Short mmCIF file of C-alpha atoms in Angstrom, two decimals:
data_model
loop_
_atom_site.label_atom_id
_atom_site.label_comp_id
_atom_site.label_asym_id
_atom_site.label_seq_id
_atom_site.Cartn_x
_atom_site.Cartn_y
_atom_site.Cartn_z
CA MET A 1 -33.58 -27.54 -64.07
CA ALA A 2 -30.10 -28.74 -63.31
CA PRO A 3 -27.92 -26.29 -61.35
CA ILE A 4 -25.20 -24.52 -63.26
CA PRO A 5 -21.78 -25.90 -62.39
CA GLY A 6 -19.90 -23.52 -60.08
CA SER A 7 -23.03 -21.53 -59.01
CA GLY A 8 -22.50 -22.39 -55.33
CA LEU A 9 -18.93 -21.15 -55.41
CA ALA A 10 -20.05 -17.91 -57.05
CA LYS A 11 -22.68 -17.28 -54.32
CA GLY A 12 -20.13 -17.88 -51.59
CA LEU A 13 -17.63 -15.47 -53.15
CA ALA A 14 -20.41 -12.87 -53.48
CA VAL A 15 -21.14 -13.04 -49.73
CA THR A 16 -17.42 -12.75 -49.00
CA LEU A 17 -17.09 -9.69 -51.20
CA ARG A 18 -20.10 -7.98 -49.51
CA THR A 19 -18.75 -8.50 -46.01
CA MET A 20 -15.24 -7.42 -46.93
CA THR A 21 -16.51 -3.93 -47.74
CA LYS A 22 -18.28 -3.47 -44.35
CA LYS A 23 -16.57 -2.13 -41.25
CA THR A 24 -16.00 -4.67 -38.50
CA VAL A 25 -17.56 -3.75 -35.13
CA THR A 26 -16.22 -5.47 -32.03
CA GLU A 27 -17.78 -4.87 -28.62
CA GLN A 28 -15.00 -4.16 -26.18
CA TYR A 29 -16.24 -6.22 -23.25
CA PRO A 30 -15.94 -5.68 -20.27
CA ASP A 31 -15.36 -1.98 -20.93
CA ALA A 32 -18.59 -1.84 -22.96
CA GLN A 33 -21.48 -3.75 -21.50
CA PRO A 34 -23.65 -5.67 -23.96
CA ASP A 35 -27.23 -4.59 -24.52
CA LEU A 36 -29.13 -7.66 -23.34
CA PRO A 37 -32.83 -8.30 -23.90
CA PRO A 38 -35.05 -7.97 -20.83
CA ARG A 39 -35.80 -11.71 -20.66
CA THR A 40 -32.18 -12.78 -20.55
CA ARG A 41 -31.57 -15.75 -18.25
CA GLY A 42 -28.67 -14.59 -16.16
CA VAL A 43 -29.19 -15.35 -12.47
CA ILE A 44 -32.20 -16.15 -10.28
CA GLY A 45 -33.41 -13.69 -7.63
CA LEU A 46 -35.45 -14.62 -4.55
CA PHE A 47 -38.29 -12.49 -3.14
CA GLU A 48 -38.33 -14.03 0.31
CA GLU A 49 -41.59 -12.42 1.48
CA ASN A 50 -43.56 -14.41 -1.12
CA CYS A 51 -41.99 -17.78 -0.31
CA THR A 52 -44.29 -20.15 1.61
CA VAL A 53 -41.79 -23.05 1.77
CA CYS A 54 -44.04 -25.24 -0.37
CA MET A 55 -40.90 -27.05 -1.68
CA LEU A 56 -42.39 -27.18 -5.16
CA CYS A 57 -39.37 -25.59 -6.84
CA ALA A 58 -36.94 -27.99 -5.13
CA ARG A 59 -39.01 -31.05 -6.12
CA GLU A 60 -39.35 -29.98 -9.77
CA CYS A 61 -35.72 -29.00 -10.28
CA PRO A 62 -34.18 -31.60 -12.66
CA ASP A 63 -30.66 -30.93 -11.33
CA TRP A 64 -31.57 -30.90 -7.60
CA CYS A 65 -29.60 -27.70 -7.15
CA ILE A 66 -32.09 -25.95 -4.82
CA TYR A 67 -31.72 -26.45 -1.06
CA ILE A 68 -34.49 -25.41 1.33
CA ASP A 69 -34.68 -25.75 5.12
CA SER A 70 -37.58 -24.62 7.32
CA HIS A 71 -39.31 -25.13 10.65
CA LYS A 72 -42.86 -24.78 11.93
CA GLU A 73 -44.11 -22.05 14.24
CA THR A 74 -47.42 -21.79 16.08
CA VAL A 75 -49.44 -18.70 15.31
CA PRO A 76 -51.76 -17.60 18.15
CA ALA A 77 -55.46 -17.25 17.48
CA ALA A 78 -56.47 -13.98 15.88
CA THR A 79 -59.79 -13.83 17.78
CA PRO A 80 -60.69 -14.87 21.34
CA GLY A 81 -61.65 -18.51 21.40
CA GLY A 82 -60.12 -19.16 17.98
CA ARG A 83 -57.88 -22.05 17.01
CA GLU A 84 -54.11 -21.77 16.89
CA ARG A 85 -52.46 -22.35 13.53
CA SER A 86 -49.00 -23.42 12.39
CA ARG A 87 -46.95 -21.99 9.53
CA ASN A 88 -43.63 -22.77 7.88
CA VAL A 89 -40.73 -20.40 8.49
CA LEU A 90 -37.89 -20.29 5.96
CA ASP A 91 -34.44 -21.03 7.40
CA ARG A 92 -32.37 -21.57 4.27
CA PHE A 93 -32.88 -21.08 0.54
CA ALA A 94 -29.83 -21.70 -1.64
CA ILE A 95 -29.22 -22.33 -5.35
CA ASP A 96 -26.06 -24.01 -6.62
CA PHE A 97 -25.37 -22.29 -9.94
CA SER A 98 -22.52 -24.71 -10.68
CA LEU A 99 -25.23 -27.34 -11.23
CA CYS A 100 -28.04 -25.11 -12.55
CA MET A 101 -28.74 -25.49 -16.26
CA TYR A 102 -30.99 -22.36 -16.42
CA CYS A 103 -34.08 -24.22 -17.56
CA GLY A 104 -36.40 -21.88 -15.60
CA ILE A 105 -38.68 -24.66 -14.31
CA CYS A 106 -38.40 -23.42 -10.72
CA ILE A 107 -39.59 -19.97 -11.76
CA GLU A 108 -42.49 -21.35 -13.78
CA VAL A 109 -43.81 -23.69 -11.09
CA CYS A 110 -43.58 -21.21 -8.19
CA PRO A 111 -47.25 -20.50 -7.32
CA PHE A 112 -46.51 -17.32 -5.33
CA ASP A 113 -44.02 -15.49 -7.59
CA ALA A 114 -41.04 -15.77 -5.28
CA LEU A 115 -38.39 -16.45 -7.99
CA PHE A 116 -37.45 -14.11 -10.86
CA TRP A 117 -34.97 -14.01 -13.71
CA SER A 118 -32.28 -11.33 -13.64
CA PRO A 119 -30.21 -10.46 -16.73
CA GLU A 120 -27.04 -10.21 -14.61
CA PHE A 121 -24.48 -12.82 -15.59
CA GLU A 122 -21.25 -11.52 -14.04
CA TYR A 123 -20.97 -13.72 -10.98
CA ALA A 124 -18.03 -15.93 -11.92
CA GLU A 125 -15.95 -17.18 -9.00
CA THR A 126 -12.52 -18.69 -8.62
CA ASP A 127 -13.86 -21.23 -6.12
CA ILE A 128 -16.74 -23.46 -7.22
CA ARG A 129 -18.13 -23.49 -3.69
CA ASP A 130 -18.85 -19.78 -3.97
CA LEU A 131 -21.33 -20.44 -6.76
CA THR A 132 -23.85 -21.65 -4.16
CA HIS A 133 -25.81 -18.48 -3.44
CA GLU A 134 -27.64 -18.34 -0.13
CA ARG A 135 -30.87 -16.43 0.40
CA ASP A 136 -29.10 -13.18 1.31
CA LYS A 137 -27.21 -13.26 -1.97
CA LEU A 138 -30.34 -14.25 -3.89
CA ARG A 139 -32.18 -11.32 -2.30
CA GLU A 140 -29.53 -8.91 -3.62
CA TRP A 141 -30.16 -10.14 -7.16
CA MET A 142 -33.79 -8.94 -6.85
CA TRP A 143 -32.60 -5.33 -7.24
CA THR A 144 -31.34 -6.18 -10.74
CA VAL A 145 -34.62 -7.72 -11.95
CA PRO A 146 -36.10 -5.42 -14.64
CA ALA A 147 -39.65 -4.19 -14.49
CA PRO A 148 -42.19 -6.26 -16.43
CA PRO A 149 -42.92 -5.02 -19.94
CA ALA A 150 -46.02 -3.00 -20.61
CA LEU A 151 -49.16 -4.85 -21.61
CA ASP A 152 -50.18 -5.01 -25.24
CA PRO A 153 -52.98 -2.45 -25.85
CA GLY A 154 -54.85 -5.02 -27.93
CA ALA A 155 -54.55 -7.81 -25.36
CA GLU A 156 -57.49 -9.11 -23.35
CA GLU A 157 -58.22 -7.63 -19.96
CA PRO A 158 -56.72 -9.61 -17.05
CA LYS A 159 -59.11 -12.00 -15.34
CA GLU A 160 -58.56 -10.36 -11.95
CA ILE A 161 -59.70 -6.95 -13.22
CA THR A 162 -62.68 -8.45 -15.05
CA THR A 163 -63.82 -10.35 -11.96
CA ALA A 164 -63.43 -7.29 -9.72
CA ARG A 165 -65.43 -5.10 -12.10
CA LYS A 166 -68.26 -7.63 -12.39
CA THR A 167 -68.43 -7.94 -8.60
CA ALA A 168 -68.63 -4.16 -8.19
CA GLU A 169 -71.41 -3.91 -10.79
CA LYS A 170 -73.36 -6.70 -9.09
CA LEU A 171 -73.11 -5.00 -5.71
CA ALA A 172 -74.23 -1.69 -7.22
CA THR A 173 -77.36 -3.28 -8.69
CA THR A 174 -78.30 -5.14 -5.50
CA GLN A 175 -77.99 -2.16 -3.15
CA PRO A 176 -81.41 -0.74 -2.12
CA HIS A 177 -82.37 2.62 -3.59
CA PRO A 178 -83.54 5.51 -1.34
CA ALA A 179 -87.27 5.34 -0.55
CA ALA A 180 -89.48 7.75 -2.52
CA PRO A 181 -91.91 10.06 -0.63
CA THR A 182 -95.27 8.42 0.09
CA GLY A 183 -97.37 11.38 -1.13
CA PRO A 184 -97.04 14.85 -2.64
CA SER A 185 -96.75 17.83 -0.34
CA THR A 186 -99.40 20.53 -0.05
CA GLU A 187 -97.50 22.97 -2.23
CA SER A 188 -96.86 20.42 -4.96
CA ALA A 189 -100.51 19.33 -4.89
CA GLU A 190 -101.69 22.90 -5.33
CA GLN A 191 -99.19 23.46 -8.15
CA THR A 192 -100.15 20.32 -10.03
CA ALA A 193 -103.92 20.82 -9.68
CA PRO A 194 -104.71 24.56 -9.47
CA ASP A 195 -108.29 24.18 -10.84
CA ALA A 196 -109.32 21.18 -8.78
CA GLY A 197 -111.21 23.38 -6.32
CA PRO A 198 -110.57 25.49 -3.26
CA SER A 199 -108.62 24.04 -0.41
CA ALA A 200 -110.16 23.02 2.88
CA SER A 201 -109.01 26.21 4.59
CA ASN A 202 -110.55 28.49 1.88
CA ALA A 203 -113.93 26.86 1.54
CA GLY A 204 -115.81 30.19 1.98
CA PRO A 205 -117.49 32.09 -0.83
CA SER A 206 -114.52 34.40 -1.36
CA ALA A 207 -112.22 31.50 -2.19
CA ALA A 208 -113.89 30.76 -5.54
CA PRO A 209 -115.29 34.00 -7.01
CA ASN A 210 -115.93 32.43 -10.44
CA ALA A 211 -117.60 29.29 -9.23
CA GLY A 212 -121.12 30.76 -9.62
CA PRO A 213 -123.54 32.37 -7.18
CA SER A 214 -122.80 31.57 -3.63
CA ALA A 215 -125.07 29.12 -1.91
CA PRO A 216 -127.39 30.46 0.76
CA ASN A 217 -126.15 30.40 4.23
CA THR A 218 -127.46 27.23 5.78
CA GLU A 219 -125.81 27.63 9.13
CA PRO A 220 -128.32 27.05 11.98
CA THR A 221 -129.47 30.08 13.99
CA ASP A 222 -131.08 30.37 17.39
CA PRO A 223 -134.64 29.00 17.25
CA ALA A 224 -137.44 31.59 17.60
CA PRO A 225 -139.72 31.25 20.64
CA PRO A 226 -142.94 29.41 19.82
CA LYS A 227 -145.98 31.58 19.18
CA PRO A 228 -148.82 31.24 21.69
CA HIS A 229 -151.90 29.41 20.64
CA PRO A 230 -154.89 31.66 19.83
CA THR A 231 -156.92 30.09 22.58
CA GLU A 232 -154.27 30.81 25.18
CA ARG A 233 -154.47 33.93 27.26
CA SER A 234 -152.20 36.79 26.37
CA SER A 235 -152.73 38.74 29.54
CA PRO A 236 -150.50 38.19 32.50
CA PRO A 237 -151.75 35.74 35.03
CA THR A 238 -153.71 37.14 37.96
CA GLU A 239 -153.88 36.03 41.54
CA PRO A 240 -155.80 32.84 41.98
CA PRO A 241 -159.40 33.41 43.20
CA THR A 242 -160.24 32.50 46.70
CA GLY A 243 -163.56 31.00 45.83
CA PRO A 244 -164.41 28.15 43.64
CA THR A 245 -162.80 28.34 40.24
CA ALA A 246 -164.93 29.03 37.32
CA PRO A 247 -164.78 26.78 34.34
CA GLU A 248 -162.33 27.77 31.64
CA GLY A 249 -163.82 29.96 29.00
CA ASP A 250 -166.48 31.56 31.26
CA ALA A 251 -164.27 34.31 32.56
CA PRO A 252 -165.42 37.82 31.70
#
């Protein structure tokens, strides 16, 4: 369908009429500060403690506006007999904001989170040489860096927390459990088996009154003296005769 002649002009006049009836609001800067979003790219702050002088930010900067100087120091061995190590010590870290184009590549490539965006933008200078901020000035901008936003409740759990939880669960399953007792105690054995029979200490007849008639006492007693043979003499022995002995059995 062909457009109606003059429809574009009518739409433009309608927009003009709608805006003419609204009240104009002008922010009176600098008396009223603008409400900037938290990810505003204003100035770059340096957290010096995290910097390892890897030079990655200076190499990746497309404008070559980052200047870093450092020197090496020898660290003594931490243990006796250990090997000495060397580490880089930061001497200078400067950013020339007269050349910076605020691309944020230096912040993205920093592997140790030493550079941060700050929403502050009021650092204009009358001399262009003052736009080169040294590390002391960059450290002051860290106090204006806002806190990171809260995590999305529906987002996935961070990998660091997941790995730490799995490691803790693995250690809990591999730890040895306390050793169980090798056998039940005397009291528990008597409680679990009350009808198994009298104990060794109560083996007498009184220990089991319902076990039936008691068995006869089979304990050994002193043996009785042997009875004399009928052919043996029962009278006490007499003095031996002086004469020839008579044969046995002929005595009166």
